[in-house]
Amino acid sequence: MAPRTVNTNMKPLRTTIKRALNKGFIRQDPFFDYRPEKITVKRRWLSMDEIERLMRVQMKRATANFVRDMFLFSTFTGIAYADLKNLRYENIQRQAGGSLWIVLNRQKTGTSSSIPLLDIPVRILEKYKNTAFAGENEKVFKLRTLENTDIQLKKIAQAADIDKRLTFHMRRHRIYPFSLKTSKLQNYFCE
């Protein structure tokens, strides 16, 4: 088993052992000298070329294209899956200069965020408005579970010839920050 799997499986066992110790069922902690193996997480990110390939790939199923677009929307805005799932039209505000911004409180941290909507996210918003993928009760999008989304992303990565395990969380990691407003990526987005 991989070290991460071992550590994940050991947690409930160690909790049970501690309870048994506290209740007097056992006298000695068999894990007294046990130290879990430290896991160094290797960050995976998408290169500019891989993002371009994602933008160009067309899937056979509309659901897969929707998942790809949600991944791209999140990549270009930095919004986490939970925040994207709960995004409402009231969170999209037009500023004095006419630009659109997402203004929301992040679900994980509760902190306020103001995010400019660049061309690609705006086009994605327009693409799915009044479709089967539009959300209900003022929500912008109708997203499936994160698990289902990540399964779809695996298939999308294969179709785009990306040799990485693509997950929704991964979209936050990039090899370098890039200015999306001036990037050539704006030209690649397929409607």
JSON list of C-alpha atoms in Angstrom, two decimals:
[
{"chain": "A", "resi": 1, "resn": "MET", "atom": "CA", "xyz": [0.00, 0.00, 0.00]},
{"chain": "A", "resi": 2, "resn": "ALA", "atom": "CA", "xyz": [1.05, 3.55, -0.60]},
{"chain": "A", "resi": 3, "resn": "PRO", "atom": "CA", "xyz": [2.13, 5.54, 2.50]},
{"chain": "A", "resi": 4, "resn": "ARG", "atom": "CA", "xyz": [-0.88, 7.86, 2.19]},
{"chain": "A", "resi": 5, "resn": "THR", "atom": "CA", "xyz": [-3.26, 4.88, 2.16]},
{"chain": "A", "resi": 6, "resn": "VAL", "atom": "CA", "xyz": [-1.52, 3.36, 5.19]},
{"chain": "A", "resi": 7, "resn": "ASN", "atom": "CA", "xyz": [-1.76, 6.64, 7.11]},
{"chain": "A", "resi": 8, "resn": "THR", "atom": "CA", "xyz": [-5.42, 7.09, 6.18]},
{"chain": "A", "resi": 9, "resn": "ASN", "atom": "CA", "xyz": [-6.27, 3.57, 7.31]},
{"chain": "A", "resi": 10, "resn": "MET", "atom": "CA", "xyz": [-4.24, 3.86, 10.53]},
{"chain": "A", "resi": 11, "resn": "LYS", "atom": "CA", "xyz": [-6.13, 6.91, 11.86]},
{"chain": "A", "resi": 12, "resn": "PRO", "atom": "CA", "xyz": [-9.36, 5.11, 12.82]},
{"chain": "A", "resi": 13, "resn": "LEU", "atom": "CA", "xyz": [-7.39, 2.16, 14.20]},
{"chain": "A", "resi": 14, "resn": "ARG", "atom": "CA", "xyz": [-5.27, 4.45, 16.40]},
{"chain": "A", "resi": 15, "resn": "THR", "atom": "CA", "xyz": [-8.42, 6.24, 17.58]},
{"chain": "A", "resi": 16, "resn": "THR", "atom": "CA", "xyz": [-9.95, 2.89, 18.57]},
{"chain": "A", "resi": 17, "resn": "ILE", "atom": "CA", "xyz": [-6.78, 1.90, 20.42]},
{"chain": "A", "resi": 18, "resn": "LYS", "atom": "CA", "xyz": [-6.79, 5.21, 22.35]},
{"chain": "A", "resi": 19, "resn": "ARG", "atom": "CA", "xyz": [-10.42, 4.64, 23.37]},
{"chain": "A", "resi": 20, "resn": "ALA", "atom": "CA", "xyz": [-9.57, 1.11, 24.50]},
{"chain": "A", "resi": 21, "resn": "LEU", "atom": "CA", "xyz": [-6.67, 2.51, 26.58]},
{"chain": "A", "resi": 22, "resn": "ASN", "atom": "CA", "xyz": [-8.89, 5.17, 28.15]},
{"chain": "A", "resi": 23, "resn": "LYS", "atom": "CA", "xyz": [-11.56, 2.60, 29.07]},
{"chain": "A", "resi": 24, "resn": "GLY", "atom": "CA", "xyz": [-8.98, 0.17, 30.47]},
{"chain": "A", "resi": 25, "resn": "PHE", "atom": "CA", "xyz": [-9.53, -2.60, 27.93]},
{"chain": "A", "resi": 26, "resn": "ILE", "atom": "CA", "xyz": [-5.81, -2.63, 27.13]},
{"chain": "A", "resi": 27, "resn": "ARG", "atom": "CA", "xyz": [-2.86, -1.50, 29.24]},
{"chain": "A", "resi": 28, "resn": "GLN", "atom": "CA", "xyz": [-0.29, -0.51, 26.68]},
{"chain": "A", "resi": 29, "resn": "ASP", "atom": "CA", "xyz": [-0.48, 1.46, 23.44]},
{"chain": "A", "resi": 30, "resn": "PRO", "atom": "CA", "xyz": [0.85, -0.78, 20.66]},
{"chain": "A", "resi": 31, "resn": "PHE", "atom": "CA", "xyz": [1.44, 2.38, 18.63]},
{"chain": "A", "resi": 32, "resn": "PHE", "atom": "CA", "xyz": [3.57, 4.06, 21.32]},
{"chain": "A", "resi": 33, "resn": "ASP", "atom": "CA", "xyz": [6.73, 4.12, 19.16]},
{"chain": "A", "resi": 34, "resn": "TYR", "atom": "CA", "xyz": [4.95, 4.19, 15.80]},
{"chain": "A", "resi": 35, "resn": "ARG", "atom": "CA", "xyz": [5.55, 7.27, 13.67]},
{"chain": "A", "resi": 36, "resn": "PRO", "atom": "CA", "xyz": [3.67, 7.49, 10.38]},
{"chain": "A", "resi": 37, "resn": "GLU", "atom": "CA", "xyz": [5.80, 7.93, 7.31]},
{"chain": "A", "resi": 38, "resn": "LYS", "atom": "CA", "xyz": [6.02, 11.56, 6.27]},
{"chain": "A", "resi": 39, "resn": "ILE", "atom": "CA", "xyz": [4.53, 12.17, 2.89]},
{"chain": "A", "resi": 40, "resn": "THR", "atom": "CA", "xyz": [5.96, 14.87, 0.71]},
{"chain": "A", "resi": 41, "resn": "VAL", "atom": "CA", "xyz": [3.27, 16.06, -1.62]},
{"chain": "A", "resi": 42, "resn": "LYS", "atom": "CA", "xyz": [4.46, 16.64, -5.14]},
{"chain": "A", "resi": 43, "resn": "ARG", "atom": "CA", "xyz": [2.42, 19.47, -6.56]},
{"chain": "A", "resi": 44, "resn": "ARG", "atom": "CA", "xyz": [1.09, 18.84, -10.01]},
{"chain": "A", "resi": 45, "resn": "TRP", "atom": "CA", "xyz": [0.19, 21.69, -12.26]},
{"chain": "A", "resi": 46, "resn": "LEU", "atom": "CA", "xyz": [-0.88, 22.36, -15.79]},
{"chain": "A", "resi": 47, "resn": "SER", "atom": "CA", "xyz": [1.42, 24.02, -18.26]},
{"chain": "A", "resi": 48, "resn": "MET", "atom": "CA", "xyz": [0.20, 26.68, -20.68]},
{"chain": "A", "resi": 49, "resn": "ASP", "atom": "CA", "xyz": [0.25, 24.07, -23.46]},
{"chain": "A", "resi": 50, "resn": "GLU", "atom": "CA", "xyz": [-1.94, 21.71, -21.42]},
{"chain": "A", "resi": 51, "resn": "ILE", "atom": "CA", "xyz": [-4.45, 24.47, -20.66]},
{"chain": "A", "resi": 52, "resn": "GLU", "atom": "CA", "xyz": [-4.57, 25.28, -24.37]},
{"chain": "A", "resi": 53, "resn": "ARG", "atom": "CA", "xyz": [-5.22, 21.61, -25.18]},
{"chain": "A", "resi": 54, "resn": "LEU", "atom": "CA", "xyz": [-8.02, 21.51, -22.62]},
{"chain": "A", "resi": 55, "resn": "MET", "atom": "CA", "xyz": [-9.58, 24.56, -24.22]},
{"chain": "A", "resi": 56, "resn": "ARG", "atom": "CA", "xyz": [-9.47, 22.97, -27.68]},
{"chain": "A", "resi": 57, "resn": "VAL", "atom": "CA", "xyz": [-10.65, 19.45, -26.84]},
{"chain": "A", "resi": 58, "resn": "GLN", "atom": "CA", "xyz": [-14.26, 18.68, -27.72]},
{"chain": "A", "resi": 59, "resn": "MET", "atom": "CA", "xyz": [-15.93, 15.77, -25.99]},
{"chain": "A", "resi": 60, "resn": "LYS", "atom": "CA", "xyz": [-18.79, 13.71, -27.44]},
{"chain": "A", "resi": 61, "resn": "ARG", "atom": "CA", "xyz": [-21.04, 14.20, -24.43]},
{"chain": "A", "resi": 62, "resn": "ALA", "atom": "CA", "xyz": [-22.38, 17.64, -23.50]},
{"chain": "A", "resi": 63, "resn": "THR", "atom": "CA", "xyz": [-21.87, 16.80, -19.81]},
{"chain": "A", "resi": 64, "resn": "ALA", "atom": "CA", "xyz": [-18.14, 16.28, -20.35]},
{"chain": "A", "resi": 65, "resn": "ASN", "atom": "CA", "xyz": [-17.85, 19.59, -22.23]},
{"chain": "A", "resi": 66, "resn": "PHE", "atom": "CA", "xyz": [-19.68, 21.26, -19.33]},
{"chain": "A", "resi": 67, "resn": "VAL", "atom": "CA", "xyz": [-17.25, 19.75, -16.80]},
{"chain": "A", "resi": 68, "resn": "ARG", "atom": "CA", "xyz": [-14.31, 20.91, -18.93]},
{"chain": "A", "resi": 69, "resn": "ASP", "atom": "CA", "xyz": [-15.76, 24.43, -19.06]},
{"chain": "A", "resi": 70, "resn": "MET", "atom": "CA", "xyz": [-16.33, 24.46, -15.29]},
{"chain": "A", "resi": 71, "resn": "PHE", "atom": "CA", "xyz": [-12.70, 23.45, -14.80]},
{"chain": "A", "resi": 72, "resn": "LEU", "atom": "CA", "xyz": [-11.62, 26.28, -17.12]},
{"chain": "A", "resi": 73, "resn": "PHE", "atom": "CA", "xyz": [-13.97, 28.77, -15.43]},
{"chain": "A", "resi": 74, "resn": "SER", "atom": "CA", "xyz": [-12.42, 27.85, -12.12]},
{"chain": "A", "resi": 75, "resn": "THR", "atom": "CA", "xyz": [-8.90, 28.02, -13.56]},
{"chain": "A", "resi": 76, "resn": "PHE", "atom": "CA", "xyz": [-9.45, 31.54, -14.88]},
{"chain": "A", "resi": 77, "resn": "THR", "atom": "CA", "xyz": [-11.20, 32.81, -11.74]},
{"chain": "A", "resi": 78, "resn": "GLY", "atom": "CA", "xyz": [-9.48, 30.85, -8.97]},
{"chain": "A", "resi": 79, "resn": "ILE", "atom": "CA", "xyz": [-12.83, 29.81, -7.51]},
{"chain": "A", "resi": 80, "resn": "ALA", "atom": "CA", "xyz": [-12.91, 26.56, -5.54]},
{"chain": "A", "resi": 81, "resn": "TYR", "atom": "CA", "xyz": [-15.38, 23.82, -6.45]},
{"chain": "A", "resi": 82, "resn": "ALA", "atom": "CA", "xyz": [-17.62, 24.48, -3.42]},
{"chain": "A", "resi": 83, "resn": "ASP", "atom": "CA", "xyz": [-17.79, 28.20, -4.23]},
{"chain": "A", "resi": 84, "resn": "LEU", "atom": "CA", "xyz": [-18.52, 27.48, -7.90]},
{"chain": "A", "resi": 85, "resn": "LYS", "atom": "CA", "xyz": [-21.29, 25.05, -6.95]},
{"chain": "A", "resi": 86, "resn": "ASN", "atom": "CA", "xyz": [-22.90, 27.72, -4.74]},
{"chain": "A", "resi": 87, "resn": "LEU", "atom": "CA", "xyz": [-22.28, 30.66, -7.10]},
{"chain": "A", "resi": 88, "resn": "ARG", "atom": "CA", "xyz": [-25.43, 32.78, -7.49]},
{"chain": "A", "resi": 89, "resn": "TYR", "atom": "CA", "xyz": [-26.32, 35.49, -9.98]},
{"chain": "A", "resi": 90, "resn": "GLU", "atom": "CA", "xyz": [-26.31, 38.01, -7.15]},
{"chain": "A", "resi": 91, "resn": "ASN", "atom": "CA", "xyz": [-22.57, 37.29, -6.77]},
{"chain": "A", "resi": 92, "resn": "ILE", "atom": "CA", "xyz": [-21.92, 38.56, -10.32]},
{"chain": "A", "resi": 93, "resn": "GLN", "atom": "CA", "xyz": [-21.84, 42.33, -10.21]},
{"chain": "A", "resi": 94, "resn": "ARG", "atom": "CA", "xyz": [-21.19, 44.97, -12.83]},
{"chain": "A", "resi": 95, "resn": "GLN", "atom": "CA", "xyz": [-18.72, 47.60, -11.63]},
{"chain": "A", "resi": 96, "resn": "ALA", "atom": "CA", "xyz": [-18.75, 51.31, -12.49]},
{"chain": "A", "resi": 97, "resn": "GLY", "atom": "CA", "xyz": [-16.44, 50.81, -15.49]},
{"chain": "A", "resi": 98, "resn": "GLY", "atom": "CA", "xyz": [-18.75, 48.14, -16.90]},
{"chain": "A", "resi": 99, "resn": "SER", "atom": "CA", "xyz": [-16.59, 45.14, -16.02]},
{"chain": "A", "resi": 100, "resn": "LEU", "atom": "CA", "xyz": [-18.11, 42.08, -14.37]},
{"chain": "A", "resi": 101, "resn": "TRP", "atom": "CA", "xyz": [-16.83, 40.83, -11.02]},
{"chain": "A", "resi": 102, "resn": "ILE", "atom": "CA", "xyz": [-17.65, 37.90, -8.79]},
{"chain": "A", "resi": 103, "resn": "VAL", "atom": "CA", "xyz": [-18.11, 39.13, -5.23]},
{"chain": "A", "resi": 104, "resn": "LEU", "atom": "CA", "xyz": [-18.57, 36.40, -2.62]},
{"chain": "A", "resi": 105, "resn": "ASN", "atom": "CA", "xyz": [-17.51, 35.00, 0.72]},
{"chain": "A", "resi": 106, "resn": "ARG", "atom": "CA", "xyz": [-15.38, 31.90, 0.31]},
{"chain": "A", "resi": 107, "resn": "GLN", "atom": "CA", "xyz": [-17.05, 28.85, 1.81]},
{"chain": "A", "resi": 108, "resn": "LYS", "atom": "CA", "xyz": [-13.86, 27.34, 3.24]},
{"chain": "A", "resi": 109, "resn": "THR", "atom": "CA", "xyz": [-12.43, 30.47, 4.88]},
{"chain": "A", "resi": 110, "resn": "GLY", "atom": "CA", "xyz": [-15.38, 32.85, 5.09]},
{"chain": "A", "resi": 111, "resn": "THR", "atom": "CA", "xyz": [-13.20, 35.60, 3.64]},
{"chain": "A", "resi": 112, "resn": "SER", "atom": "CA", "xyz": [-14.59, 38.08, 1.17]},
{"chain": "A", "resi": 113, "resn": "SER", "atom": "CA", "xyz": [-13.33, 37.86, -2.41]},
{"chain": "A", "resi": 114, "resn": "SER", "atom": "CA", "xyz": [-13.71, 40.09, -5.43]},
{"chain": "A", "resi": 115, "resn": "ILE", "atom": "CA", "xyz": [-12.68, 38.42, -8.66]},
{"chain": "A", "resi": 116, "resn": "PRO", "atom": "CA", "xyz": [-12.66, 40.10, -12.08]},
{"chain": "A", "resi": 117, "resn": "LEU", "atom": "CA", "xyz": [-14.37, 38.11, -14.80]},
{"chain": "A", "resi": 118, "resn": "LEU", "atom": "CA", "xyz": [-12.18, 37.96, -17.86]},
{"chain": "A", "resi": 119, "resn": "ASP", "atom": "CA", "xyz": [-13.39, 37.16, -21.35]},
{"chain": "A", "resi": 120, "resn": "ILE", "atom": "CA", "xyz": [-13.30, 33.36, -21.11]},
{"chain": "A", "resi": 121, "resn": "PRO", "atom": "CA", "xyz": [-15.31, 33.06, -17.87]},
{"chain": "A", "resi": 122, "resn": "VAL", "atom": "CA", "xyz": [-17.85, 35.58, -19.22]},
{"chain": "A", "resi": 123, "resn": "ARG", "atom": "CA", "xyz": [-18.28, 33.47, -22.37]},
{"chain": "A", "resi": 124, "resn": "ILE", "atom": "CA", "xyz": [-18.72, 30.35, -20.24]},
{"chain": "A", "resi": 125, "resn": "LEU", "atom": "CA", "xyz": [-21.41, 32.13, -18.20]},
{"chain": "A", "resi": 126, "resn": "GLU", "atom": "CA", "xyz": [-23.24, 33.11, -21.38]},
{"chain": "A", "resi": 127, "resn": "LYS", "atom": "CA", "xyz": [-22.83, 29.67, -22.93]},
{"chain": "A", "resi": 128, "resn": "TYR", "atom": "CA", "xyz": [-24.68, 27.87, -20.13]},
{"chain": "A", "resi": 129, "resn": "LYS", "atom": "CA", "xyz": [-27.33, 30.44, -19.26]},
{"chain": "A", "resi": 130, "resn": "ASN", "atom": "CA", "xyz": [-30.82, 29.02, -19.87]},
{"chain": "A", "resi": 131, "resn": "THR", "atom": "CA", "xyz": [-29.53, 25.52, -20.67]},
{"chain": "A", "resi": 132, "resn": "ALA", "atom": "CA", "xyz": [-29.90, 22.17, -18.92]},
{"chain": "A", "resi": 133, "resn": "PHE", "atom": "CA", "xyz": [-26.67, 23.02, -17.06]},
{"chain": "A", "resi": 134, "resn": "ALA", "atom": "CA", "xyz": [-28.02, 26.26, -15.59]},
{"chain": "A", "resi": 135, "resn": "GLY", "atom": "CA", "xyz": [-28.56, 26.15, -11.86]},
{"chain": "A", "resi": 136, "resn": "GLU", "atom": "CA", "xyz": [-31.82, 26.40, -9.98]},
{"chain": "A", "resi": 137, "resn": "ASN", "atom": "CA", "xyz": [-32.86, 28.84, -7.25]},
{"chain": "A", "resi": 138, "resn": "GLU", "atom": "CA", "xyz": [-30.66, 31.63, -8.61]},
{"chain": "A", "resi": 139, "resn": "LYS", "atom": "CA", "xyz": [-27.56, 29.39, -8.75]},
{"chain": "A", "resi": 140, "resn": "VAL", "atom": "CA", "xyz": [-25.50, 29.97, -11.88]},
{"chain": "A", "resi": 141, "resn": "PHE", "atom": "CA", "xyz": [-24.50, 26.36, -12.64]},
{"chain": "A", "resi": 142, "resn": "LYS", "atom": "CA", "xyz": [-25.87, 22.90, -11.88]},
{"chain": "A", "resi": 143, "resn": "LEU", "atom": "CA", "xyz": [-22.79, 20.95, -10.86]},
{"chain": "A", "resi": 144, "resn": "ARG", "atom": "CA", "xyz": [-22.62, 17.28, -10.00]},
{"chain": "A", "resi": 145, "resn": "THR", "atom": "CA", "xyz": [-20.64, 15.90, -7.09]},
{"chain": "A", "resi": 146, "resn": "LEU", "atom": "CA", "xyz": [-16.93, 16.60, -6.91]},
{"chain": "A", "resi": 147, "resn": "GLU", "atom": "CA", "xyz": [-16.25, 12.86, -7.21]},
{"chain": "A", "resi": 148, "resn": "ASN", "atom": "CA", "xyz": [-18.26, 12.63, -10.44]},
{"chain": "A", "resi": 149, "resn": "THR", "atom": "CA", "xyz": [-16.58, 15.78, -11.76]},
{"chain": "A", "resi": 150, "resn": "ASP", "atom": "CA", "xyz": [-13.11, 14.36, -11.12]},
{"chain": "A", "resi": 151, "resn": "ILE", "atom": "CA", "xyz": [-14.07, 11.12, -12.93]},
{"chain": "A", "resi": 152, "resn": "GLN", "atom": "CA", "xyz": [-15.14, 13.20, -15.94]},
{"chain": "A", "resi": 153, "resn": "LEU", "atom": "CA", "xyz": [-11.90, 15.22, -15.76]},
{"chain": "A", "resi": 154, "resn": "LYS", "atom": "CA", "xyz": [-9.88, 12.00, -16.03]},
{"chain": "A", "resi": 155, "resn": "LYS", "atom": "CA", "xyz": [-11.61, 11.22, -19.35]},
{"chain": "A", "resi": 156, "resn": "ILE", "atom": "CA", "xyz": [-11.18, 14.80, -20.55]},
{"chain": "A", "resi": 157, "resn": "ALA", "atom": "CA", "xyz": [-7.45, 14.70, -19.75]},
{"chain": "A", "resi": 158, "resn": "GLN", "atom": "CA", "xyz": [-7.09, 11.53, -21.82]},
{"chain": "A", "resi": 159, "resn": "ALA", "atom": "CA", "xyz": [-8.92, 13.11, -24.76]},
{"chain": "A", "resi": 160, "resn": "ALA", "atom": "CA", "xyz": [-6.71, 16.22, -24.51]},
{"chain": "A", "resi": 161, "resn": "ASP", "atom": "CA", "xyz": [-3.58, 14.03, -24.37]},
{"chain": "A", "resi": 162, "resn": "ILE", "atom": "CA", "xyz": [-2.66, 15.28, -20.89]},
{"chain": "A", "resi": 163, "resn": "ASP", "atom": "CA", "xyz": [-0.61, 12.71, -19.03]},
{"chain": "A", "resi": 164, "resn": "LYS", "atom": "CA", "xyz": [-1.56, 13.87, -15.53]},
{"chain": "A", "resi": 165, "resn": "ARG", "atom": "CA", "xyz": [-4.27, 12.87, -13.11]},
{"chain": "A", "resi": 166, "resn": "LEU", "atom": "CA", "xyz": [-6.54, 15.84, -13.58]},
{"chain": "A", "resi": 167, "resn": "THR", "atom": "CA", "xyz": [-8.65, 16.82, -10.55]},
{"chain": "A", "resi": 168, "resn": "PHE", "atom": "CA", "xyz": [-10.74, 19.89, -9.88]},
{"chain": "A", "resi": 169, "resn": "HIS", "atom": "CA", "xyz": [-8.41, 20.95, -7.07]},
{"chain": "A", "resi": 170, "resn": "MET", "atom": "CA", "xyz": [-5.42, 20.74, -9.40]},
{"chain": "A", "resi": 171, "resn": "ARG", "atom": "CA", "xyz": [-6.63, 23.71, -11.44]},
{"chain": "A", "resi": 172, "resn": "ARG", "atom": "CA", "xyz": [-5.30, 25.94, -8.66]},
{"chain": "A", "resi": 173, "resn": "HIS", "atom": "CA", "xyz": [-1.70, 24.87, -9.23]},
{"chain": "A", "resi": 174, "resn": "ARG", "atom": "CA", "xyz": [0.13, 26.37, -12.17]},
{"chain": "A", "resi": 175, "resn": "ILE", "atom": "CA", "xyz": [3.78, 26.22, -13.12]},
{"chain": "A", "resi": 176, "resn": "TYR", "atom": "CA", "xyz": [3.84, 30.01, -13.09]},
{"chain": "A", "resi": 177, "resn": "PRO", "atom": "CA", "xyz": [1.31, 32.78, -12.70]},
{"chain": "A", "resi": 178, "resn": "PHE", "atom": "CA", "xyz": [0.14, 34.21, -15.96]},
{"chain": "A", "resi": 179, "resn": "SER", "atom": "CA", "xyz": [-1.80, 37.24, -16.98]},
{"chain": "A", "resi": 180, "resn": "LEU", "atom": "CA", "xyz": [-4.96, 35.89, -18.48]},
{"chain": "A", "resi": 181, "resn": "LYS", "atom": "CA", "xyz": [-6.18, 39.24, -19.73]},
{"chain": "A", "resi": 182, "resn": "THR", "atom": "CA", "xyz": [-3.30, 39.54, -22.19]},
{"chain": "A", "resi": 183, "resn": "SER", "atom": "CA", "xyz": [-2.69, 35.84, -22.71]},
{"chain": "A", "resi": 184, "resn": "LYS", "atom": "CA", "xyz": [-3.06, 34.16, -26.06]},
{"chain": "A", "resi": 185, "resn": "LEU", "atom": "CA", "xyz": [-5.34, 31.70, -24.27]},
{"chain": "A", "resi": 186, "resn": "GLN", "atom": "CA", "xyz": [-8.19, 34.15, -24.72]},
{"chain": "A", "resi": 187, "resn": "ASN", "atom": "CA", "xyz": [-8.09, 33.31, -28.44]},
{"chain": "A", "resi": 188, "resn": "TYR", "atom": "CA", "xyz": [-8.37, 29.55, -27.95]},
{"chain": "A", "resi": 189, "resn": "PHE", "atom": "CA", "xyz": [-11.68, 29.24, -26.17]},
{"chain": "A", "resi": 190, "resn": "CYS", "atom": "CA", "xyz": [-14.16, 27.29, -28.25]},
{"chain": "A", "resi": 191, "resn": "GLU", "atom": "CA", "xyz": [-17.82, 28.16, -27.99]}
]
